[in-house]
Every structure is written in C-alpha cells, then in structure tokens.
Amino acid sequence: MTTAGARRRRIWGWFFFDWASQPYNTLLITFIFAPYVKELMGDGSAAQAAWGFGIGAAGLVIALLAPVLGAMADSGGHRLRWIWVFSALYVIGAGMLWFAAPGDFNLILTLFFFALGLVGMEFATIFTNAMLPDLGPKEQIGRISGNGWAFGYLGGLISLALMLAFFAESAATGKTFLGLDPALGLDAAQREGTRAVGPLTALWYAVFMIPFFLWVKEPKAAASPKGAVRRGLTQLKDTLRHLPKRPSLFAYLASSMFYRDALNGMYAFGGIYAAGVLGWSVVDTGVFGIIAIISGALFAWLGGHADTRFGPKPVIAAMILLLTLVAIAIVLVDRSSVFGLPVAAGSKLPDMAFYLFGALIGACGGVLQSASRSMMVRQADPARMTEAFGLFALSGKATSFLAPLLIGVATALSGSQRIGVTPLIFLFVIGLGLLLWVKPDGDRAE
C-alpha cells in the first residue's frame, strides 16, 4: 500500500474511535439512560441531583489522573496499550447498566458502573486525541478533527435510531417508537428494551474499535526506558510550575475548563431535564436526541472547514456565545410558559422550543468540541502532546465535578430543575471572557 493509502487508513481508523465511543454520550449520558433513571426514581429533581453527584464523582477522578496518565504515556510510550485498558473499563461499565431493573434498582451501584465506563471513555479519549497531530499537517488538523466529530455523531445517530426503533419502550405502552415490541423477546414490563442500552453501547464500542486497532499504529514503537514513569511525572510537575509563563496556553486551559464543563453539563442533564420539566418519556427525549445529533454531525463537518479557513479561536468564541444564549433560553421554558408568556394546557409550543434548543446545542456543541481539540494542537508543545491532552482533559474535568455538584446542590436546595441548571450560564460567560487572552497560534506566535 502507498504511503498516502496508509495515511488515509490511519485517519479513518482514528475516526472510528469517535464512531465507537459516541454512544456513551448519546445513549447513556443524555438521551436514553438518564431519562430512564428519572423514571425509576420518580422525582425529576431528585434524579437530577443524583445524576449530578454521580457524574461529578467521575469527573473528580478524571481531573486528578488525566495529566498524570498523559505525562506517563509521553515518557513511556505505548498509547495503544493504555487505550486497550481504558476500553475495557468502558465496556464493563456500560454493560453492567443492564442490571438497573425497575424492581431491583440500586442507585449507588448503577452510578458506580456508569462512572466506571465514563472514566474509561474519557481516559481513552486523552490518548486518541494526542494522536491528532500525527494525522496530517497543521493546516489540515481542523478539518480532520471536524470530520472525526461528524463521523462520531453519525455513529451516535445510528445507535440512537436503533435503540428507539427496536429496543427502548415507552413506560406507558410498552412499545418502541415504531410501535413494536422490544426486539429479541425482551420483556417490556421489566424495561429490558431500555436496559439493553448498556449492553448495546458496550457491544457497539467493542465491534467498531476493531478498525481503530487494525489501522492506527504508534508513530514510534520505542520501548519504555528505565525510569520513564518517574521522568514523566517530573516533567509534568515542571510543566505545571511553568504554565503561568505560557500565558496563551494557561488562558486556553482555563477558558476550556469552564466552557467545556458547561457544554458537558448541557449534554449530561438535557435528557433528564426535559423528562422532569416537560414530562417527556424516553422515546420523546430520543427524538430530541436525533434532532441534536443530525444538527451536530452537519455542523461539525462545516465547523471543521470554518476552522481551516478562519482558525479555531473565532469559531470557539462564536459557539460559546450562542450556547450562552441557549442556556438562558432553556430556563425560560416549561410546560406552562415560553419565555415568560403563558401557553395553553396541552400546547406543543414548549416541546417545539426544546426541539429547537436541541438542534442548536447539537450544532454548537459539535463545532465547539472539534475546534477545541484543534486549538489544543496549536497551543501544545509537539514533544509533549499526550501530556498536553492530559492537561486538556484536566481543564475539561477540573470543574466538571463542580458543575454537576452545583447543579445537584442548586436543584436540591431549590426543588426546581430550572433553577438547578442556571450555573451553566455563568460557566459559559467565564469561559468566553478568558478566551480573550488566548493567542490563535499559542505562545509560539510571540
């Protein structure tokens, strides 16, 4: 095979990680499993608070360990070995969610396995993101990143469509979105169709990571030198100590710490929020998800081209501004009013507004995440790329335990899901403000 052909296969193999891992976000965090937890608990505010505490705990683990793992990988190599390890956590955590049965629901155990899979996904993402600079020249990174996100969204869309069409049943009717009984003889009374979301997510990942492991190879297969782990941790310590001397990188990590946390909060609480505030079923939130994912896939692809033309910084700023406005709009809509104006009982206007919000969140979120990892490539030291993406994961997770906890606390204290999600607005604003100190090409531009 020619060098160009091998490179194309490597890029496509890298794309398949996004395809394989996206259902954890789509099916478990947002559109299927989270609303199901709300159904099991009954109380939307209590479910939103518990979800916040569970995701917050996982975020704390990720924040503490992500930069350490990145530094170790840069010094010791073997990124693919780490991806194998964390892929196993992903599959185990997702698969065990099958046991969240209506008559035998253990909230603590369910949150534990959910968090285990989430940790696996996030840590695997650190190492796959660090491979991005190896896939092409600098001027193509934005387009490659955007195409990867778009491909991932497409995988999320197909997996969600399969769940809605053949597995996830309505609590009221026991039928799927197509009016069918759950596939494979699954018992609707025991919600086995909806619970299958865990094993399906695990199986999807296991199958579609095969192209990744076949086509993506380490750029260098050097053996780990003696003392690599200790040296990596020492270099991480030096990196953190000297971070204020790299003002653009420092500002970008701080900015992304807040705006990505707010975006993740939208994803994590979107389904459970709509289920509680609008009374949506799992099927309703699934339709919401389809709209968001189609929008996300299209605009992630378009955003990659915008990144290539304008650079990632203006793209990121525009998306944060739009998401801030969406976050404000969300808290102004419930079943009885839209933007403060009362609506008639049974009106579909609140539902239509939320469908529009879903499209906007999907569009802006896809572009923002793609441009964010493209920007990280511009800010990072090429020789310490995995460590840099470990810090990037830290910046995305350092407050990710704080935002869900703030939502959990605000929801618990107010008893209102609408008030509970208001911290997201302030996180977006802080992230946008800090972006002012970020140089488009990093500190190397000086």
PDB file of N, CA, C and O in Angstrom, residues 157 160 286-296 355-356 358-359 362:
ATOM      1  N   LEU A 157     -26.012   8.841  16.003  1.00  0.00           N
ATOM      2  CA  LEU A 157     -27.346   8.906  15.411  1.00  0.00           C
ATOM      3  C   LEU A 157     -27.869   7.520  15.074  1.00  0.00           C
ATOM      4  O   LEU A 157     -29.020   7.177  15.403  1.00  0.00           O
ATOM      5  N   LEU A 160     -28.672   5.554  18.237  1.00  0.00           N
ATOM      6  CA  LEU A 160     -29.895   6.056  18.861  1.00  0.00           C
ATOM      7  C   LEU A 160     -31.127   5.633  18.084  1.00  0.00           C
ATOM      8  O   LEU A 160     -32.155   5.238  18.671  1.00  0.00           O
ATOM      9  N   GLY A 286     -35.483  10.699  23.028  1.00  0.00           N
ATOM     10  CA  GLY A 286     -34.762  10.089  21.920  1.00  0.00           C
ATOM     11  C   GLY A 286     -34.947  10.859  20.626  1.00  0.00           C
ATOM     12  O   GLY A 286     -33.995  11.067  19.860  1.00  0.00           O
ATOM     13  N   VAL A 287     -36.170  11.311  20.359  1.00  0.00           N
ATOM     14  CA  VAL A 287     -36.430  12.137  19.178  1.00  0.00           C
ATOM     15  C   VAL A 287     -35.652  13.446  19.277  1.00  0.00           C
ATOM     16  O   VAL A 287     -35.039  13.913  18.298  1.00  0.00           O
ATOM     17  N   PHE A 288     -35.658  14.046  20.463  1.00  0.00           N
ATOM     18  CA  PHE A 288     -34.874  15.242  20.742  1.00  0.00           C
ATOM     19  C   PHE A 288     -33.402  14.972  20.400  1.00  0.00           C
ATOM     20  O   PHE A 288     -32.717  15.799  19.786  1.00  0.00           O
ATOM     21  N   GLY A 289     -32.928  13.793  20.792  1.00  0.00           N
ATOM     22  CA  GLY A 289     -31.548  13.427  20.537  1.00  0.00           C
ATOM     23  C   GLY A 289     -31.244  13.292  19.057  1.00  0.00           C
ATOM     24  O   GLY A 289     -30.171  13.699  18.587  1.00  0.00           O
ATOM     25  N   ILE A 290     -32.167  12.704  18.302  1.00  0.00           N
ATOM     26  CA  ILE A 290     -31.957  12.554  16.863  1.00  0.00           C
ATOM     27  C   ILE A 290     -31.781  13.923  16.203  1.00  0.00           C
ATOM     28  O   ILE A 290     -30.882  14.126  15.373  1.00  0.00           O
ATOM     29  N   ILE A 291     -32.623  14.865  16.585  1.00  0.00           N
ATOM     30  CA  ILE A 291     -32.518  16.217  16.034  1.00  0.00           C
ATOM     31  C   ILE A 291     -31.164  16.831  16.385  1.00  0.00           C
ATOM     32  O   ILE A 291     -30.476  17.412  15.522  1.00  0.00           O
ATOM     33  N   ALA A 292     -30.757  16.698  17.649  1.00  0.00           N
ATOM     34  CA  ALA A 292     -29.487  17.272  18.090  1.00  0.00           C
ATOM     35  C   ALA A 292     -28.295  16.628  17.366  1.00  0.00           C
ATOM     36  O   ALA A 292     -27.340  17.315  16.986  1.00  0.00           O
ATOM     37  N   ILE A 293     -28.359  15.323  17.162  1.00  0.00           N
ATOM     38  CA  ILE A 293     -27.224  14.618  16.554  1.00  0.00           C
ATOM     39  C   ILE A 293     -27.107  14.936  15.071  1.00  0.00           C
ATOM     40  O   ILE A 293     -26.003  15.144  14.551  1.00  0.00           O
ATOM     41  N   ILE A 294     -28.235  14.972  14.357  1.00  0.00           N
ATOM     42  CA  ILE A 294     -28.187  15.338  12.938  1.00  0.00           C
ATOM     43  C   ILE A 294     -27.591  16.730  12.790  1.00  0.00           C
ATOM     44  O   ILE A 294     -26.707  16.972  11.953  1.00  0.00           O
ATOM     45  N   SER A 295     -28.046  17.647  13.610  1.00  0.00           N
ATOM     46  CA  SER A 295     -27.513  19.007  13.588  1.00  0.00           C
ATOM     47  C   SER A 295     -26.031  19.008  13.933  1.00  0.00           C
ATOM     48  O   SER A 295     -25.223  19.693  13.296  1.00  0.00           O
ATOM     49  N   GLY A 296     -25.659  18.220  14.947  1.00  0.00           N
ATOM     50  CA  GLY A 296     -24.266  18.165  15.362  1.00  0.00           C
ATOM     51  C   GLY A 296     -23.355  17.618  14.283  1.00  0.00           C
ATOM     52  O   GLY A 296     -22.260  18.131  14.051  1.00  0.00           O
ATOM     53  N   TYR A 355     -37.107  21.278  21.043  1.00  0.00           N
ATOM     54  CA  TYR A 355     -36.532  20.663  19.853  1.00  0.00           C
ATOM     55  C   TYR A 355     -35.563  21.636  19.161  1.00  0.00           C
ATOM     56  O   TYR A 355     -34.493  21.242  18.681  1.00  0.00           O
ATOM     57  N   LEU A 356     -35.941  22.914  19.120  1.00  0.00           N
ATOM     58  CA  LEU A 356     -35.050  23.928  18.551  1.00  0.00           C
ATOM     59  C   LEU A 356     -33.778  24.049  19.380  1.00  0.00           C
ATOM     60  O   LEU A 356     -32.667  24.133  18.833  1.00  0.00           O
ATOM     61  N   GLY A 358     -32.438  21.736  21.104  1.00  0.00           N
ATOM     62  CA  GLY A 358     -31.646  20.550  20.825  1.00  0.00           C
ATOM     63  C   GLY A 358     -30.828  20.693  19.560  1.00  0.00           C
ATOM     64  O   GLY A 358     -29.653  20.304  19.508  1.00  0.00           O
ATOM     65  N   ALA A 359     -31.460  21.250  18.525  1.00  0.00           N
ATOM     66  CA  ALA A 359     -30.739  21.459  17.267  1.00  0.00           C
ATOM     67  C   ALA A 359     -29.575  22.421  17.461  1.00  0.00           C
ATOM     68  O   ALA A 359     -28.471  22.203  16.936  1.00  0.00           O
ATOM     69  N   GLY A 362     -26.784  20.738  19.583  1.00  0.00           N
ATOM     70  CA  GLY A 362     -26.052  19.795  18.756  1.00  0.00           C
ATOM     71  C   GLY A 362     -25.116  20.491  17.791  1.00  0.00           C
ATOM     72  O   GLY A 362     -23.946  20.117  17.664  1.00  0.00           O
TER      73      GLY A 362
END
